[in-house]
């Protein structure tokens, strides 16, 4: 359920043939749009009410509340996304952070790619969504590493969880504590 205007909302659903449908809460169809692939993770709504999401066909979409694709979108992503895109400010401008298995791809709101983040050297594959703590973005990897990365794509801190563990889910943050579960629970 997303905001359509100041006083109304709408529901977005995806059909098996990848068509998106926007439905008013009364049941009336507002629009339909065909996209390439299945949506990975969740759809994010940003301040201007646009919807941002990624698909398993390596596409980044930004559409308005009328189902129209924003200029520059859909944009190609070099690898398949593994989780929900994360929206965060870099130097006062919103950017879209897309986790894939081995890299994080960053795009601005007109689909220009920022390659600084693509050279982060990590151990394992990225799991789960990206989280934000203060000014750093955090993510976990399958090999039990947690990375704190600044807004310029530089690793500020890394933790290797002791033991021979495998992570299947990303990290969660609650009351400034980090939580992860390994394959043993």
XYZ file of N, CA, C and O in Angstrom:
740
model
N 0.864 -1.174 0.000
C 0.000 0.000 0.000
C 0.898 1.221 0.000
O 1.813 1.316 0.814
N 0.618 2.147 -0.924
C 1.454 3.333 -1.089
C 0.579 4.580 -1.145
O -0.609 4.501 -1.447
N 1.195 5.736 -0.865
C 0.475 7.002 -0.956
C 0.329 7.399 -2.409
O 1.306 7.428 -3.159
N -0.906 7.715 -2.799
C -1.184 8.169 -4.158
C -1.188 9.695 -4.198
O -0.679 10.304 -5.104
N -1.792 10.295 -3.195
C -1.866 11.750 -3.036
C -1.937 12.020 -1.535
O -1.859 11.098 -0.732
N -2.109 13.275 -1.170
C -2.159 13.622 0.250
C -3.257 12.890 1.000
O -3.115 12.600 2.184
N -4.352 12.585 0.327
C -5.498 12.000 1.028
C -5.901 10.624 0.509
O -6.949 10.118 0.892
N -5.105 10.027 -0.355
C -5.496 8.713 -0.867
C -4.280 7.797 -1.025
O -3.147 8.253 -1.128
N -4.562 6.514 -1.067
C -3.531 5.506 -1.220
C -3.901 4.563 -2.360
O -5.000 4.642 -2.901
N -2.959 3.688 -2.713
C -3.242 2.666 -3.702
C -2.422 1.423 -3.395
O -1.463 1.476 -2.635
N -2.844 0.326 -3.963
C -2.208 -0.965 -3.752
C -1.503 -1.352 -5.047
O -2.061 -1.188 -6.129
N -0.290 -1.870 -4.936
C 0.433 -2.350 -6.112
C 0.631 -3.854 -5.960
O 1.089 -4.326 -4.915
N 0.247 -4.591 -6.993
C 0.443 -6.036 -7.017
C 1.119 -6.416 -8.326
O 1.022 -5.698 -9.322
N 1.826 -7.547 -8.299
C 2.475 -8.031 -9.514
C 1.888 -9.380 -9.892
O 1.779 -10.284 -9.071
N 1.529 -9.484 -11.152
C 0.978 -10.715 -11.703
C 2.120 -11.661 -12.092
O 3.270 -11.227 -12.225
N 1.813 -12.927 -12.289
C 2.839 -13.898 -12.669
C 3.525 -13.555 -13.987
O 4.675 -13.909 -14.205
N 2.835 -12.831 -14.882
C 3.459 -12.440 -16.151
C 4.261 -11.141 -16.000
O 4.666 -10.542 -16.982
N 4.503 -10.713 -14.771
C 5.308 -9.543 -14.394
C 4.590 -8.206 -14.545
O 5.172 -7.156 -14.308
N 3.328 -8.207 -14.930
C 2.576 -6.960 -15.035
C 2.293 -6.418 -13.640
O 1.876 -7.153 -12.748
N 2.533 -5.114 -13.473
C 2.171 -4.434 -12.223
C 0.788 -3.839 -12.399
O 0.469 -3.296 -13.460
N -0.002 -3.923 -11.348
C -1.323 -3.307 -11.341
C -1.435 -2.416 -10.119
O -1.052 -2.808 -9.013
N -1.950 -1.212 -10.330
C -2.243 -0.303 -9.223
C -3.750 -0.301 -9.017
O -4.513 -0.081 -9.958
N -4.156 -0.573 -7.781
C -5.568 -0.704 -7.450
C -5.921 0.309 -6.370
O -5.241 0.396 -5.344
N -6.976 1.061 -6.578
C -7.487 1.980 -5.563
C -8.105 1.139 -4.454
O -8.615 0.040 -4.719
N -8.093 1.602 -3.204
C -8.687 0.817 -2.112
C -10.157 0.430 -2.335
O -10.633 -0.535 -1.742
N -10.850 1.118 -3.232
C -12.236 0.749 -3.540
C -12.308 -0.445 -4.494
O -13.392 -0.960 -4.758
N -11.162 -0.854 -5.041
C -11.127 -1.973 -5.974
C -10.981 -1.567 -7.425
O -10.790 -2.410 -8.288
N -11.050 -0.287 -7.729
C -10.925 0.205 -9.103
C -9.455 0.149 -9.549
O -8.561 0.593 -8.834
N -9.226 -0.412 -10.744
C -7.864 -0.447 -11.283
C -7.483 0.944 -11.761
O -8.207 1.565 -12.533
N -6.319 1.424 -11.310
C -5.839 2.750 -11.708
C -4.967 2.671 -12.963
O -5.084 3.494 -13.852
N -4.068 1.697 -12.998
C -3.190 1.514 -14.153
C -2.525 0.150 -14.101
O -2.519 -0.513 -13.067
N -1.941 -0.229 -15.233
C -1.132 -1.445 -15.338
C 0.136 -1.099 -16.108
O 0.129 -0.225 -16.968
N 1.217 -1.773 -15.773
C 2.492 -1.550 -16.461
C 3.237 -2.874 -16.531
O 3.297 -3.604 -15.542
N 3.808 -3.165 -17.686
C 4.586 -4.385 -17.858
C 6.037 -4.067 -17.526
O 6.593 -3.077 -18.012
N 6.646 -4.903 -16.688
C 8.050 -4.729 -16.335
C 8.803 -6.013 -16.659
O 8.202 -7.064 -16.847
N 10.121 -5.903 -16.714
C 10.961 -7.070 -17.013
C 11.331 -7.772 -15.717
O 12.130 -7.272 -14.936
N 10.715 -8.909 -15.461
C 11.117 -9.735 -14.333
C 10.243 -9.628 -13.108
O 9.308 -8.832 -13.027
N 10.610 -10.457 -12.129
C 9.934 -10.527 -10.838
C 10.591 -9.523 -9.888
O 11.818 -9.413 -9.846
N 9.807 -8.789 -9.132
C 10.346 -7.824 -8.175
C 11.106 -8.565 -7.086
O 10.628 -9.550 -6.530
N 12.314 -8.095 -6.801
C 13.157 -8.663 -5.756
C 13.048 -7.761 -4.527
O 13.247 -6.550 -4.614
N 12.735 -8.342 -3.392
C 12.600 -7.556 -2.170
C 11.311 -6.759 -2.195
O 10.297 -7.180 -2.766
N 11.348 -5.583 -1.585
C 10.177 -4.735 -1.461
C 10.270 -3.511 -2.368
O 11.364 -3.070 -2.721
N 9.130 -2.959 -2.694
C 9.057 -1.684 -3.403
C 9.244 -0.581 -2.367
O 8.678 -0.631 -1.278
N 10.049 0.420 -2.703
C 10.280 1.553 -1.813
C 9.572 2.783 -2.385
O 9.667 3.038 -3.582
N 8.895 3.547 -1.521
C 8.311 4.809 -1.984
C 9.156 5.939 -1.434
O 9.463 5.981 -0.238
N 9.566 6.847 -2.316
C 10.427 7.957 -1.905
C 9.593 9.225 -1.724
O 8.384 9.221 -1.946
N 10.245 10.297 -1.304
C 9.562 11.533 -0.927
C 8.634 12.097 -1.997
O 7.577 12.622 -1.682
N 9.009 12.004 -3.260
C 8.158 12.554 -4.323
C 7.037 11.586 -4.711
O 6.359 11.783 -5.698
N 6.872 10.535 -3.930
C 5.868 9.465 -4.093
C 6.210 8.458 -5.186
O 5.441 7.548 -5.452
N 7.347 8.618 -5.852
C 7.764 7.635 -6.854
C 8.025 6.296 -6.167
O 8.376 6.240 -4.990
N 7.863 5.238 -6.942
C 8.135 3.891 -6.467
C 9.457 3.413 -7.066
O 9.681 3.561 -8.267
N 10.322 2.864 -6.229
C 11.630 2.369 -6.658
C 11.696 0.885 -6.322
O 11.372 0.478 -5.208
N 12.116 0.080 -7.301
C 12.250 -1.356 -7.074
C 13.202 -1.949 -8.091
O 13.557 -1.315 -9.085
N 13.642 -3.186 -7.820
C 14.535 -3.921 -8.714
C 13.885 -5.250 -9.074
O 13.008 -5.741 -8.361
N 14.338 -5.821 -10.208
C 13.792 -7.109 -10.638
C 14.916 -8.128 -10.852
O 16.091 -7.758 -10.967
N 14.519 -9.388 -10.931
C 15.485 -10.460 -11.143
C 16.026 -10.492 -12.573
O 16.848 -11.341 -12.910
N 15.604 -9.579 -13.406
C 16.145 -9.438 -14.761
C 17.149 -8.286 -14.819
O 17.385 -7.677 -15.868
N 17.745 -7.968 -13.633
C 18.805 -6.956 -13.515
C 18.335 -5.568 -13.952
O 19.044 -4.843 -14.648
N 17.152 -5.193 -13.518
C 16.600 -3.889 -13.873
C 16.256 -3.110 -12.614
O 15.751 -3.663 -11.636
N 16.523 -1.804 -12.655
C 16.137 -0.856 -11.622
C 15.037 0.018 -12.199
O 15.202 0.601 -13.277
N 13.919 0.103 -11.487
C 12.782 0.904 -11.939
C 12.500 2.026 -10.967
O 12.667 1.876 -9.754
N 12.058 3.136 -11.525
C 11.502 4.247 -10.754
C 10.281 4.706 -11.548
O 10.409 5.136 -12.704
N 9.097 4.551 -10.940
C 7.864 4.927 -11.629
C 7.066 5.874 -10.751
O 7.172 5.855 -9.520
N 6.265 6.712 -11.383
C 5.433 7.633 -10.616
C 4.125 6.948 -10.228
O 3.882 5.793 -10.581
N 3.276 7.655 -9.521
C 2.028 7.069 -9.020
C 1.005 6.817 -10.125
O -0.031 6.214 -9.880
N 1.311 7.264 -11.347
C 0.444 6.977 -12.494
C 0.997 5.842 -13.356
O 0.489 5.585 -14.449
N 2.073 5.192 -12.888
C 2.639 4.059 -13.603
C 3.604 4.433 -14.712
O 4.036 3.579 -15.471
N 3.972 5.706 -14.807
C 4.900 6.163 -15.849
C 6.342 6.053 -15.345
O 6.659 6.481 -14.239
N 7.208 5.501 -16.179
C 8.612 5.332 -15.825
C 9.323 6.682 -15.865
O 9.156 7.452 -16.815
N 10.135 6.961 -14.832
C 10.896 8.208 -14.768
C 12.002 8.198 -15.831
O 12.476 7.134 -16.245
N 12.405 9.384 -16.232
C 13.453 9.536 -17.248
C 14.724 8.821 -16.788
O 15.156 8.954 -15.650
N 15.299 8.021 -17.690
C 16.513 7.266 -17.396
C 16.256 5.861 -16.871
O 17.175 5.057 -16.771
N 15.037 5.569 -16.525
C 14.664 4.260 -15.967
C 13.778 3.527 -16.976
O 13.100 4.160 -17.753
N 13.797 2.266 -17.036
C 14.485 1.315 -16.199
C 15.965 1.309 -16.568
O 16.318 1.486 -17.720
N 16.791 1.119 -15.541
C 18.233 1.120 -15.730
C 18.759 -0.302 -15.569
O 18.241 -1.077 -14.769
N 19.792 -0.612 -16.329
C 20.406 -1.926 -16.258
C 21.328 -2.008 -15.036
O 22.077 -1.084 -14.746
N 21.254 -3.129 -14.330
C 22.139 -3.409 -13.201
C 23.082 -4.518 -13.668
O 22.630 -5.512 -14.243
N 24.399 -4.387 -13.419
C 25.337 -5.394 -13.931
C 25.106 -6.822 -13.415
O 25.435 -7.782 -14.100
N 24.566 -6.975 -12.205
C 24.330 -8.297 -11.619
C 22.909 -8.369 -11.090
O 22.255 -7.342 -10.893
N 22.460 -9.582 -10.792
C 21.099 -9.748 -10.272
C 21.000 -9.251 -8.831
O 21.798 -9.639 -7.978
N 20.033 -8.401 -8.539
C 19.841 -7.926 -7.162
C 19.441 -9.073 -6.245
O 18.782 -10.026 -6.680
N 19.847 -8.970 -4.978
C 19.532 -10.016 -4.015
C 18.558 -9.560 -2.939
O 18.075 -10.383 -2.169
N 18.294 -8.256 -2.886
C 17.429 -7.752 -1.823
C 16.845 -6.401 -2.214
O 17.154 -5.845 -3.263
N 16.019 -5.880 -1.328
C 15.370 -4.582 -1.489
C 16.399 -3.476 -1.695
O 17.400 -3.428 -0.975
N 16.182 -2.567 -2.634
C 17.079 -1.420 -2.737
C 16.938 -0.531 -1.507
O 15.873 -0.478 -0.890
N 18.016 0.133 -1.148
C 18.021 1.019 0.014
C 18.201 2.446 -0.481
O 19.074 2.710 -1.308
N 17.383 3.351 0.007
C 17.466 4.763 -0.387
C 18.165 5.531 0.730
O 17.741 5.460 1.883
N 19.245 6.229 0.390
C 19.984 7.006 1.396
C 20.599 8.225 0.735
O 20.821 8.257 -0.478
N 20.866 9.215 1.548
C 21.500 10.444 1.064
C 23.014 10.283 1.013
O 23.620 9.729 1.924
N 23.601 10.778 -0.072
C 25.043 10.946 -0.172
C 25.261 12.417 -0.470
O 24.800 12.916 -1.499
N 25.904 13.093 0.450
C 26.192 14.521 0.312
C 24.935 15.298 -0.063
O 24.925 16.123 -0.975
N 23.837 15.004 0.658
C 22.597 15.751 0.507
C 21.714 15.344 -0.663
O 20.682 15.961 -0.894
N 22.093 14.322 -1.415
C 21.281 13.876 -2.549
C 20.904 12.414 -2.366
O 21.738 11.590 -1.983
N 19.637 12.099 -2.685
C 19.175 10.720 -2.556
C 19.823 9.811 -3.592
O 19.987 10.191 -4.752
N 20.177 8.622 -3.143
C 20.755 7.603 -4.008
C 20.102 6.270 -3.712
O 19.584 6.043 -2.615
N 20.171 5.380 -4.680
C 19.585 4.054 -4.568
C 20.737 3.053 -4.476
O 21.567 2.978 -5.383
N 20.782 2.287 -3.387
C 21.820 1.288 -3.158
C 21.209 -0.085 -3.410
O 20.213 -0.450 -2.780
N 21.813 -0.853 -4.321
C 21.262 -2.142 -4.718
C 22.258 -3.241 -4.381
O 23.325 -3.332 -4.989
N 21.908 -4.103 -3.408
C 22.812 -5.208 -3.094
C 22.667 -6.347 -4.111
O 21.563 -6.715 -4.501
N 23.808 -6.856 -4.553
C 23.867 -8.066 -5.353
C 24.775 -9.031 -4.586
O 25.255 -8.697 -3.500
N 25.040 -10.188 -5.106
C 25.845 -11.158 -4.355
C 27.232 -10.618 -4.002
O 27.676 -10.732 -2.867
N 27.908 -9.995 -4.949
C 29.303 -9.600 -4.739
C 29.553 -8.093 -4.695
O 30.674 -7.670 -4.431
N 28.549 -7.280 -4.981
C 28.774 -5.833 -5.048
C 27.511 -5.075 -4.661
O 26.414 -5.639 -4.648
N 27.718 -3.810 -4.365
C 26.599 -2.887 -4.155
C 26.687 -1.856 -5.267
O 27.725 -1.218 -5.461
N 25.590 -1.720 -6.006
C 25.530 -0.749 -7.090
C 24.724 0.444 -6.617
O 23.697 0.292 -5.954
N 25.213 1.642 -6.951
C 24.586 2.872 -6.486
C 24.191 3.714 -7.693
O 24.999 3.930 -8.608
N 22.940 4.176 -7.671
C 22.406 5.028 -8.738
C 21.792 6.257 -8.106
O 21.207 6.191 -7.016
N 21.890 7.400 -8.813
C 21.189 8.587 -8.335
C 19.748 8.553 -8.841
O 19.330 7.580 -9.471
N 19.001 9.583 -8.583
C 17.571 9.580 -8.905
C 17.263 9.853 -10.375
O 16.102 9.912 -10.760
N 18.303 9.999 -11.208
C 18.099 10.082 -12.651
C 18.848 8.959 -13.370
O 19.178 9.060 -14.542
N 19.150 7.881 -12.622
C 19.724 6.632 -13.130
C 21.201 6.710 -13.508
O 21.690 5.866 -14.242
N 21.937 7.704 -13.004
C 23.384 7.729 -13.211
C 24.037 6.828 -12.173
O 23.705 6.892 -10.986
N 24.974 6.004 -12.601
C 25.628 5.042 -11.713
C 26.871 5.640 -11.083
O 27.691 6.255 -11.762
N 27.018 5.454 -9.768
C 28.193 5.860 -9.008
C 29.020 4.601 -8.788
O 28.598 3.697 -8.073
N 30.215 4.516 -9.369
C 30.996 3.274 -9.339
C 31.884 3.137 -8.102
O 32.526 2.093 -7.931
N 31.921 4.125 -7.215
C 32.791 4.044 -6.032
C 32.520 2.799 -5.189
O 33.425 2.197 -4.645
N 31.269 2.436 -5.052
C 30.900 1.329 -4.185
C 31.207 -0.037 -4.783
O 31.227 -1.038 -4.072
N 31.427 -0.110 -6.053
C 31.577 -1.393 -6.726
C 32.912 -2.069 -6.457
O 33.103 -3.233 -6.777
N 33.854 -1.366 -5.863
C 35.193 -1.916 -5.639
C 35.412 -2.362 -4.188
O 36.531 -2.677 -3.813
N 34.361 -2.414 -3.384
C 34.501 -2.864 -2.003
C 34.925 -4.332 -2.017
O 34.302 -5.163 -2.673
N 36.007 -4.640 -1.299
C 36.518 -6.007 -1.223
C 35.885 -6.697 -0.019
O 36.164 -6.341 1.129
N 35.011 -7.686 -0.283
C 34.295 -8.362 0.793
C 34.556 -9.862 0.750
O 34.981 -10.392 -0.268
N 34.305 -10.521 1.883
C 34.431 -11.969 1.977
C 33.027 -12.555 2.008
O 32.225 -12.220 2.877
N 32.710 -13.408 1.039
C 31.392 -14.017 0.966
C 30.447 -13.231 0.079
O 30.836 -12.263 -0.584
N 29.189 -13.658 0.060
C 28.149 -12.989 -0.713
C 27.273 -12.149 0.212
O 26.965 -12.571 1.332
N 26.851 -11.012 -0.270
C 25.984 -10.130 0.512
C 24.633 -10.811 0.711
O 24.061 -11.353 -0.230
N 24.159 -10.783 1.960
C 22.846 -11.345 2.277
C 21.980 -10.274 2.914
O 22.448 -9.445 3.671
N 20.711 -10.308 2.568
C 19.755 -9.386 3.180
C 19.913 -7.958 2.714
O 20.795 -7.631 1.919
N 19.032 -7.110 3.216
C 19.073 -5.701 2.824
C 20.184 -4.931 3.533
O 20.764 -5.395 4.507
N 20.446 -3.753 3.009
C 21.396 -2.821 3.605
C 20.683 -2.093 4.741
O 19.499 -1.792 4.643
N 21.403 -1.805 5.803
C 20.878 -1.063 6.955
C 21.710 0.207 7.126
O 22.852 0.270 6.669
N 21.167 1.178 7.840
C 21.907 2.418 8.097
C 22.013 2.642 9.593
O 21.031 2.523 10.325
N 23.216 2.966 10.042
C 23.478 3.351 11.425
C 24.311 4.620 11.363
O 25.402 4.621 10.792
N 23.765 5.696 11.938
C 24.391 7.020 11.864
C 24.627 7.359 10.396
O 23.704 7.386 9.623
N 25.874 7.583 9.994
C 26.151 7.930 8.595
C 26.699 6.763 7.787
O 27.074 6.928 6.634
N 26.797 5.594 8.397
C 27.345 4.430 7.706
C 26.239 3.482 7.270
O 25.186 3.391 7.901
N 26.498 2.777 6.186
C 25.600 1.720 5.727
C 26.232 0.396 6.103
O 27.445 0.219 5.978
N 25.408 -0.527 6.580
C 25.886 -1.821 7.043
C 25.261 -2.934 6.224
O 24.114 -2.822 5.801
N 26.029 -4.015 6.058
C 25.494 -5.214 5.431
C 26.284 -6.413 5.922
O 27.400 -6.285 6.436
N 25.683 -7.588 5.793
C 26.312 -8.835 6.211
C 26.592 -9.693 4.990
O 25.999 -9.500 3.921
N 27.509 -10.664 5.172
C 27.812 -11.608 4.090
C 27.637 -13.048 4.588
O 27.607 -13.303 5.789
N 27.552 -13.946 3.636
C 27.348 -15.359 3.951
C 28.446 -15.933 4.836
O 28.211 -16.868 5.589
N 29.640 -15.393 4.765
C 30.776 -15.929 5.522
C 30.879 -15.372 6.939
O 31.893 -15.565 7.609
N 29.846 -14.668 7.405
C 29.843 -14.181 8.781
C 30.535 -12.843 8.995
O 30.956 -12.524 10.102
N 30.637 -12.059 7.949
C 31.222 -10.722 8.065
C 30.117 -9.668 8.088
O 29.111 -9.810 7.391
N 30.352 -8.633 8.872
C 29.486 -7.453 8.868
C 30.372 -6.267 8.532
O 31.440 -6.090 9.133
N 29.936 -5.473 7.552
C 30.716 -4.333 7.080
C 29.997 -3.028 7.360
O 28.797 -2.921 7.128
N 30.752 -2.019 7.836
C 30.289 -0.638 7.962
C 30.972 0.115 6.827
O 32.205 0.112 6.729
N 30.213 0.753 5.975
C 30.774 1.453 4.820
C 30.296 2.897 4.850
O 29.117 3.169 5.082
N 31.239 3.845 4.634
C 30.848 5.257 4.644
C 30.173 5.632 3.328
O 30.054 4.815 2.416
N 29.752 6.880 3.234
C 28.989 7.330 2.072
C 29.808 7.385 0.789
O 29.248 7.501 -0.287
N 31.134 7.287 0.920
C 31.983 7.269 -0.267
C 32.363 5.855 -0.697
O 33.161 5.672 -1.600
N 31.808 4.846 -0.018
C 32.097 3.473 -0.385
C 33.360 2.922 0.235
O 33.911 1.929 -0.252
N 33.838 3.515 1.326
C 35.034 3.042 2.012
C 34.643 2.236 3.244
O 33.817 2.692 4.049
N 35.256 1.056 3.400
C 34.974 0.255 4.587
C 35.549 0.968 5.805
O 36.736 1.285 5.851
N 34.692 1.228 6.784
C 35.106 1.884 8.019
C 35.397 0.876 9.123
O 36.220 1.118 9.995
N 34.691 -0.251 9.069
C 34.838 -1.270 10.099
C 34.314 -2.580 9.530
O 33.399 -2.592 8.720
N 34.931 -3.674 9.961
C 34.415 -4.984 9.600
C 34.529 -5.892 10.811
O 35.464 -5.775 11.597
N 33.543 -6.751 10.951
C 33.543 -7.729 12.030
C 33.414 -9.096 11.386
O 32.577 -9.304 10.511
N 34.254 -10.031 11.822
C 34.133 -11.415 11.402
C 33.597 -12.167 12.610
O 34.273 -12.273 13.631
N 32.399 -12.675 12.512
C 31.798 -13.404 13.617
C 32.581 -14.698 13.813
O 32.813 -15.449 12.863
N 33.015 -14.933 15.053
C 33.845 -16.100 15.368
C 33.162 -17.409 15.006
O 31.942 -17.539 15.088
N 33.966 -18.369 14.623
C 33.467 -19.702 14.336
C 33.277 -19.923 12.857
O 33.333 -19.001 12.043
N 33.059 -21.159 12.513
C 32.829 -21.537 11.122
C 31.328 -21.474 10.861
O 30.628 -22.478 10.930
N 30.832 -20.262 10.611
C 29.389 -20.072 10.455
C 29.055 -19.625 9.044
O 29.902 -19.110 8.321
N 27.817 -19.806 8.704
C 27.273 -19.323 7.437
C 26.027 -18.508 7.752
O 25.190 -18.943 8.543
N 25.903 -17.333 7.154
C 24.708 -16.513 7.322
C 23.833 -16.669 6.090
O 24.315 -16.673 4.971
N 22.531 -16.800 6.328
C 21.567 -16.893 5.225
C 20.701 -15.656 5.149
O 20.112 -15.372 4.132
N 20.593 -14.931 6.255
C 19.753 -13.737 6.325
C 20.621 -12.539 6.658
O 21.689 -12.674 7.251
N 20.133 -11.377 6.305
C 20.856 -10.157 6.602
C 20.807 -9.836 8.077
O 20.293 -10.590 8.903
N 21.336 -8.679 8.408
C 21.355 -8.266 9.798
C 20.132 -7.407 10.122
O 19.519 -6.815 9.245
N 19.813 -7.405 11.392
C 18.721 -6.571 11.887
C 19.302 -5.649 12.950
O 20.275 -5.998 13.629
N 18.712 -4.480 13.077
C 19.167 -3.515 14.069
C 17.984 -3.163 14.957
O 16.900 -2.849 14.463
N 18.219 -3.240 16.273
C 17.181 -2.875 17.243
C 17.874 -2.270 18.456
O 18.786 -2.884 19.025
N 17.458 -1.071 18.841
C 18.056 -0.371 19.995
C 19.576 -0.315 19.905
O 20.285 -0.598 20.872
N 20.090 0.010 18.713
C 21.529 0.124 18.446
C 22.296 -1.178 18.635
O 23.511 -1.167 18.796
N 21.608 -2.302 18.647
C 22.258 -3.607 18.677
C 22.066 -4.276 17.322
O 21.025 -4.127 16.694
N 23.097 -5.021 16.891
C 23.029 -5.762 15.637
C 22.700 -7.207 15.937
O 23.244 -7.799 16.868
N 21.822 -7.790 15.123
C 21.450 -9.175 15.271
C 21.580 -9.879 13.935
O 21.178 -9.347 12.911
N 22.163 -11.081 13.958
C 22.219 -11.950 12.787
C 21.939 -13.373 13.244
O 22.148 -13.712 14.403
N 21.453 -14.172 12.332
C 21.275 -15.593 12.629
C 22.099 -16.398 11.649
O 22.139 -16.104 10.459
N 22.772 -17.410 12.203
C 23.556 -18.274 11.321
C 22.699 -19.469 10.907
O 21.529 -19.574 11.282
N 23.299 -20.376 10.155
C 22.538 -21.510 9.638
C 22.124 -22.485 10.745
O 21.275 -23.335 10.541
N 22.724 -22.357 11.935
C 22.316 -23.173 13.089
C 21.247 -22.492 13.922
O 20.823 -23.014 14.933
N 20.842 -21.274 13.542
C 19.812 -20.547 14.282
C 20.386 -19.579 15.281
O 19.695 -18.985 16.059
